[in-house]
Amino acid sequence: MRSLFKIFFWGLGISFLGTLPLGPMNVVAMQMSLDESVYQASLFVLGAVLVEVIYVRIALVAIDWLVKRKKIMKYMEWATFLIILALAIGSFVAAAKGGKSKNILLDNDMNRFLLGMMINAVNAVQIPFWFGWTTVLITRKILLPKASHNWFFLIGLAIGTLMGKTIYILGGPWLINKLSNVQDYLNWVIGGIFLITALILLFRILSKKGIESKMNKLEKSENPG
């Protein structure tokens, strides 16, 4: 039982710390919490977490197969870039309209849980992150090929991600409301964050320092000989 709780806290810790940086999913969740409600933002996050858990579950049983499918990951990386760029453009359009206009990509009636699943399904950034960590944990025999180990790790992962994103869902709007003079420029700021993220991702893709490079390193670690 002690080893299971150890695995649980490994999943929780890695996931929580990995969720804290200001990434696109966190920004969307924060904006949704501010523009719509905490409930809608929570649905969005739950959908995203479900996809993350599915990806890690696949990584635990088919990492060798997936590491060799770099072309699929490359397509996903381009899809991630296009979505982030579209979110940036949507935020700038909303900012140009003034008032409390919403990002055009988020201004729809789509169920927020499904929207979270859809956007995170093509979020290529998380894939090498979790493939790398699961490889390390398996190699060091912290995470053993047992169903109980896998499930405790996944439960810890899900809770850690929810904890990290809750900071943005609750803390982001609180901070913005405190800084009342920032609200008029919020869409410009969010658009800028999305644009910078998109440009960094584009640079990594074009310079071959993105997901392809990370997958090559993972393949070498899996086959050191």
CSV table of C-alpha atoms in Angstrom, one decimal:
chain,number,residue,atom,x,y,z
A,1,MET,CA,0.0,0.0,0.0
A,2,ARG,CA,2.9,2.4,0.8
A,3,SER,CA,4.3,1.9,-2.8
A,4,LEU,CA,0.8,2.8,-4.2
A,5,PHE,CA,0.6,6.0,-2.3
A,6,LYS,CA,4.2,6.8,-3.4
A,7,ILE,CA,3.1,6.4,-7.0
A,8,PHE,CA,0.0,8.5,-6.3
A,9,PHE,CA,2.1,11.4,-5.0
A,10,TRP,CA,4.5,11.1,-7.9
A,11,GLY,CA,1.6,11.5,-10.3
A,12,LEU,CA,0.1,14.3,-8.3
A,13,GLY,CA,3.4,16.2,-7.9
A,14,ILE,CA,4.6,15.9,-11.5
A,15,SER,CA,1.1,16.9,-12.8
A,16,PHE,CA,0.7,19.8,-10.4
A,17,LEU,CA,4.1,21.4,-11.1
A,18,GLY,CA,3.7,20.8,-14.8
A,19,THR,CA,0.3,22.6,-14.8
A,20,LEU,CA,1.5,25.7,-13.1
A,21,PRO,CA,3.3,27.5,-16.0
A,22,LEU,CA,1.1,29.9,-18.0
A,23,GLY,CA,0.1,27.7,-20.9
A,24,PRO,CA,-2.7,28.1,-23.4
A,25,MET,CA,-5.1,25.7,-21.6
A,26,ASN,CA,-4.6,27.7,-18.4
A,27,VAL,CA,-5.2,31.0,-20.1
A,28,VAL,CA,-8.4,29.7,-21.8
A,29,ALA,CA,-9.7,28.3,-18.4
A,30,MET,CA,-8.9,31.6,-16.7
A,31,GLN,CA,-10.7,33.6,-19.5
A,32,MET,CA,-13.7,31.3,-19.4
A,33,SER,CA,-14.0,31.7,-15.7
A,34,LEU,CA,-13.9,35.4,-16.0
A,35,ASP,CA,-16.2,35.7,-19.0
A,36,GLU,CA,-18.7,32.9,-18.2
A,37,SER,CA,-18.5,31.2,-14.8
A,38,VAL,CA,-16.4,29.0,-12.6
A,39,TYR,CA,-18.7,26.2,-13.4
A,40,GLN,CA,-18.2,26.4,-17.2
A,41,ALA,CA,-14.5,26.8,-16.7
A,42,SER,CA,-14.5,23.7,-14.5
A,43,LEU,CA,-16.3,21.7,-17.2
A,44,PHE,CA,-13.7,22.8,-19.7
A,45,VAL,CA,-10.9,21.7,-17.3
A,46,LEU,CA,-12.5,18.4,-16.6
A,47,GLY,CA,-12.7,17.6,-20.3
A,48,ALA,CA,-9.1,18.5,-20.8
A,49,VAL,CA,-8.0,16.4,-17.8
A,50,LEU,CA,-9.9,13.4,-19.2
A,51,VAL,CA,-7.9,13.6,-22.4
A,52,GLU,CA,-4.7,14.0,-20.5
A,53,VAL,CA,-5.4,10.8,-18.5
A,54,ILE,CA,-6.3,8.9,-21.6
A,55,TYR,CA,-3.0,10.0,-23.3
A,56,VAL,CA,-1.0,8.9,-20.2
A,57,ARG,CA,-2.8,5.6,-20.0
A,58,ILE,CA,-1.9,4.9,-23.6
A,59,ALA,CA,1.7,5.9,-22.9
A,60,LEU,CA,1.9,3.4,-20.1
A,61,VAL,CA,0.9,0.5,-22.4
A,62,ALA,CA,2.1,1.5,-25.9
A,63,ILE,CA,5.0,4.0,-25.5
A,64,ASP,CA,7.2,2.1,-27.8
A,65,TRP,CA,4.7,2.1,-30.6
A,66,LEU,CA,3.8,5.8,-30.2
A,67,VAL,CA,7.4,7.0,-30.0
A,68,LYS,CA,8.0,5.6,-33.5
A,69,ARG,CA,4.9,7.5,-34.9
A,70,LYS,CA,6.7,10.8,-35.0
A,71,LYS,CA,4.8,11.9,-38.1
A,72,ILE,CA,1.5,11.8,-36.2
A,73,MET,CA,3.0,13.9,-33.4
A,74,LYS,CA,4.3,16.4,-36.0
A,75,TYR,CA,0.8,16.9,-37.4
A,76,MET,CA,-0.5,17.4,-33.9
A,77,GLU,CA,2.2,19.9,-33.2
A,78,TRP,CA,1.1,21.9,-36.3
A,79,ALA,CA,-2.6,21.6,-35.2
A,80,THR,CA,-1.6,23.0,-31.7
A,81,PHE,CA,0.2,25.9,-33.3
A,82,LEU,CA,-2.9,26.7,-35.5
A,83,ILE,CA,-5.3,26.6,-32.5
A,84,ILE,CA,-3.1,28.8,-30.4
A,85,LEU,CA,-2.7,31.3,-33.3
A,86,ALA,CA,-6.5,31.3,-33.8
A,87,LEU,CA,-7.0,32.0,-30.1
A,88,ALA,CA,-4.6,34.9,-30.3
A,89,ILE,CA,-6.4,36.3,-33.4
A,90,GLY,CA,-9.7,35.8,-31.6
A,91,SER,CA,-8.5,37.7,-28.5
A,92,PHE,CA,-7.2,40.6,-30.7
A,93,VAL,CA,-10.5,40.8,-32.5
A,94,ALA,CA,-12.4,40.8,-29.2
A,95,ALA,CA,-10.1,43.5,-27.9
A,96,ALA,CA,-10.6,45.6,-31.1
A,97,LYS,CA,-14.4,45.5,-30.5
A,98,GLY,CA,-13.9,46.8,-27.1
A,99,GLY,CA,-16.1,46.3,-24.0
A,100,LYS,CA,-16.4,42.8,-22.7
A,101,SER,CA,-16.4,41.0,-26.1
A,102,LYS,CA,-15.4,37.3,-26.0
A,103,ASN,CA,-12.9,35.5,-28.1
A,104,ILE,CA,-14.7,34.4,-31.3
A,105,LEU,CA,-13.4,30.8,-30.8
A,106,LEU,CA,-15.0,30.7,-27.4
A,107,ASP,CA,-18.2,32.6,-28.3
A,108,ASN,CA,-20.3,29.6,-29.0
A,109,ASP,CA,-22.8,27.2,-27.4
A,110,MET,CA,-20.6,24.1,-27.5
A,111,ASN,CA,-20.6,22.1,-24.3
A,112,ARG,CA,-17.5,23.3,-22.3
A,113,PHE,CA,-16.5,19.7,-21.3
A,114,LEU,CA,-16.4,18.7,-25.0
A,115,LEU,CA,-14.6,21.9,-25.9
A,116,GLY,CA,-11.9,21.1,-23.3
A,117,MET,CA,-11.6,17.6,-24.7
A,118,MET,CA,-11.3,18.8,-28.3
A,119,ILE,CA,-8.7,21.5,-27.7
A,120,ASN,CA,-6.6,19.3,-25.4
A,121,ALA,CA,-6.8,16.3,-27.8
A,122,VAL,CA,-4.5,18.2,-30.2
A,123,ASN,CA,-2.3,19.8,-27.6
A,124,ALA,CA,0.9,18.1,-28.6
A,125,VAL,CA,3.0,19.8,-25.9
A,126,GLN,CA,1.8,17.4,-23.2
A,127,ILE,CA,2.7,14.2,-25.1
A,128,PRO,CA,6.5,14.2,-24.9
A,129,PHE,CA,6.2,15.6,-21.3
A,130,TRP,CA,4.3,12.6,-20.1
A,131,PHE,CA,6.1,10.1,-22.3
A,132,GLY,CA,9.4,11.3,-20.8
A,133,TRP,CA,8.2,11.1,-17.2
A,134,THR,CA,6.6,7.7,-17.5
A,135,THR,CA,9.8,6.4,-19.2
A,136,VAL,CA,11.8,7.7,-16.3
A,137,LEU,CA,9.5,6.2,-13.6
A,138,ILE,CA,9.3,2.9,-15.4
A,139,THR,CA,13.1,2.8,-15.9
A,140,ARG,CA,13.7,3.5,-12.3
A,141,LYS,CA,11.2,0.8,-11.3
A,142,ILE,CA,9.1,3.3,-9.4
A,143,LEU,CA,6.1,2.6,-11.7
A,144,LEU,CA,5.7,-1.1,-12.3
A,145,PRO,CA,3.6,-2.7,-15.0
A,146,LYS,CA,0.7,-3.4,-12.7
A,147,ALA,CA,-2.9,-2.3,-13.0
A,148,SER,CA,-2.9,-0.9,-9.4
A,149,HIS,CA,0.3,1.1,-10.1
A,150,ASN,CA,-1.2,2.6,-13.3
A,151,TRP,CA,-4.5,3.6,-11.7
A,152,PHE,CA,-3.0,5.2,-8.6
A,153,PHE,CA,-0.6,7.1,-10.9
A,154,LEU,CA,-3.5,8.3,-13.1
A,155,ILE,CA,-5.6,9.3,-10.2
A,156,GLY,CA,-2.7,11.3,-8.7
A,157,LEU,CA,-2.1,12.9,-12.1
A,158,ALA,CA,-5.8,13.9,-12.5
A,159,ILE,CA,-6.0,15.5,-9.0
A,160,GLY,CA,-2.7,17.3,-9.5
A,161,THR,CA,-3.8,18.8,-12.8
A,162,LEU,CA,-7.1,19.8,-11.3
A,163,MET,CA,-5.3,21.5,-8.4
A,164,GLY,CA,-3.0,23.4,-10.8
A,165,LYS,CA,-5.8,24.6,-13.0
A,166,THR,CA,-8.0,25.6,-10.1
A,167,ILE,CA,-5.4,28.2,-9.3
A,168,TYR,CA,-6.1,29.8,-12.7
A,169,ILE,CA,-9.9,29.3,-12.5
A,170,LEU,CA,-10.2,31.0,-9.1
A,171,GLY,CA,-7.1,33.1,-8.8
A,172,GLY,CA,-7.0,34.6,-12.3
A,173,PRO,CA,-10.4,36.4,-12.2
A,174,TRP,CA,-9.7,37.4,-8.6
A,175,LEU,CA,-6.5,39.1,-9.6
A,176,ILE,CA,-8.1,40.8,-12.7
A,177,ASN,CA,-11.0,42.1,-10.6
A,178,LYS,CA,-8.5,43.5,-8.1
A,179,LEU,CA,-6.7,45.3,-10.9
A,180,SER,CA,-9.8,47.0,-12.3
A,181,ASN,CA,-7.8,49.2,-14.7
A,182,VAL,CA,-6.5,46.1,-16.5
A,183,GLN,CA,-9.9,44.7,-17.5
A,184,ASP,CA,-10.1,47.0,-20.5
A,185,TYR,CA,-6.9,45.6,-21.8
A,186,LEU,CA,-7.4,42.0,-20.8
A,187,ASN,CA,-8.1,40.7,-24.3
A,188,TRP,CA,-5.0,42.4,-25.6
A,189,VAL,CA,-2.9,40.8,-22.8
A,190,ILE,CA,-4.4,37.4,-23.4
A,191,GLY,CA,-4.0,37.7,-27.2
A,192,GLY,CA,-0.3,38.7,-26.6
A,193,ILE,CA,0.3,35.6,-24.4
A,194,PHE,CA,-1.3,33.3,-27.1
A,195,LEU,CA,0.7,35.0,-29.9
A,196,ILE,CA,4.0,34.7,-28.0
A,197,THR,CA,3.3,31.0,-27.3
A,198,ALA,CA,2.4,30.4,-30.9
A,199,LEU,CA,5.6,32.0,-32.2
A,200,ILE,CA,7.7,30.0,-29.7
A,201,LEU,CA,6.0,26.8,-30.9
A,202,LEU,CA,6.5,27.8,-34.5
A,203,PHE,CA,10.2,28.5,-33.9
A,204,ARG,CA,10.6,25.1,-32.3
A,205,ILE,CA,8.8,23.3,-35.2
A,206,LEU,CA,10.9,25.1,-37.9
A,207,SER,CA,14.2,24.6,-36.0
A,208,LYS,CA,13.3,21.0,-35.4
A,209,LYS,CA,13.6,21.5,-31.6
A,210,GLY,CA,10.0,20.7,-30.9
A,211,ILE,CA,8.2,17.5,-30.5
A,212,GLU,CA,10.2,15.6,-33.1
A,213,SER,CA,13.4,16.3,-31.3
A,214,LYS,CA,11.9,15.2,-28.0
A,215,MET,CA,10.5,12.0,-29.5
A,216,ASN,CA,13.9,11.2,-31.0
A,217,LYS,CA,15.5,11.5,-27.5
A,218,LEU,CA,12.8,9.3,-26.0
A,219,GLU,CA,13.4,6.7,-28.8
A,220,LYS,CA,17.1,6.7,-28.0
A,221,SER,CA,16.4,6.3,-24.2
A,222,GLU,CA,14.1,3.3,-25.0
A,223,ASN,CA,16.8,1.8,-27.2
A,224,PRO,CA,20.2,2.8,-25.8
A,225,GLY,CA,22.0,0.2,-27.9
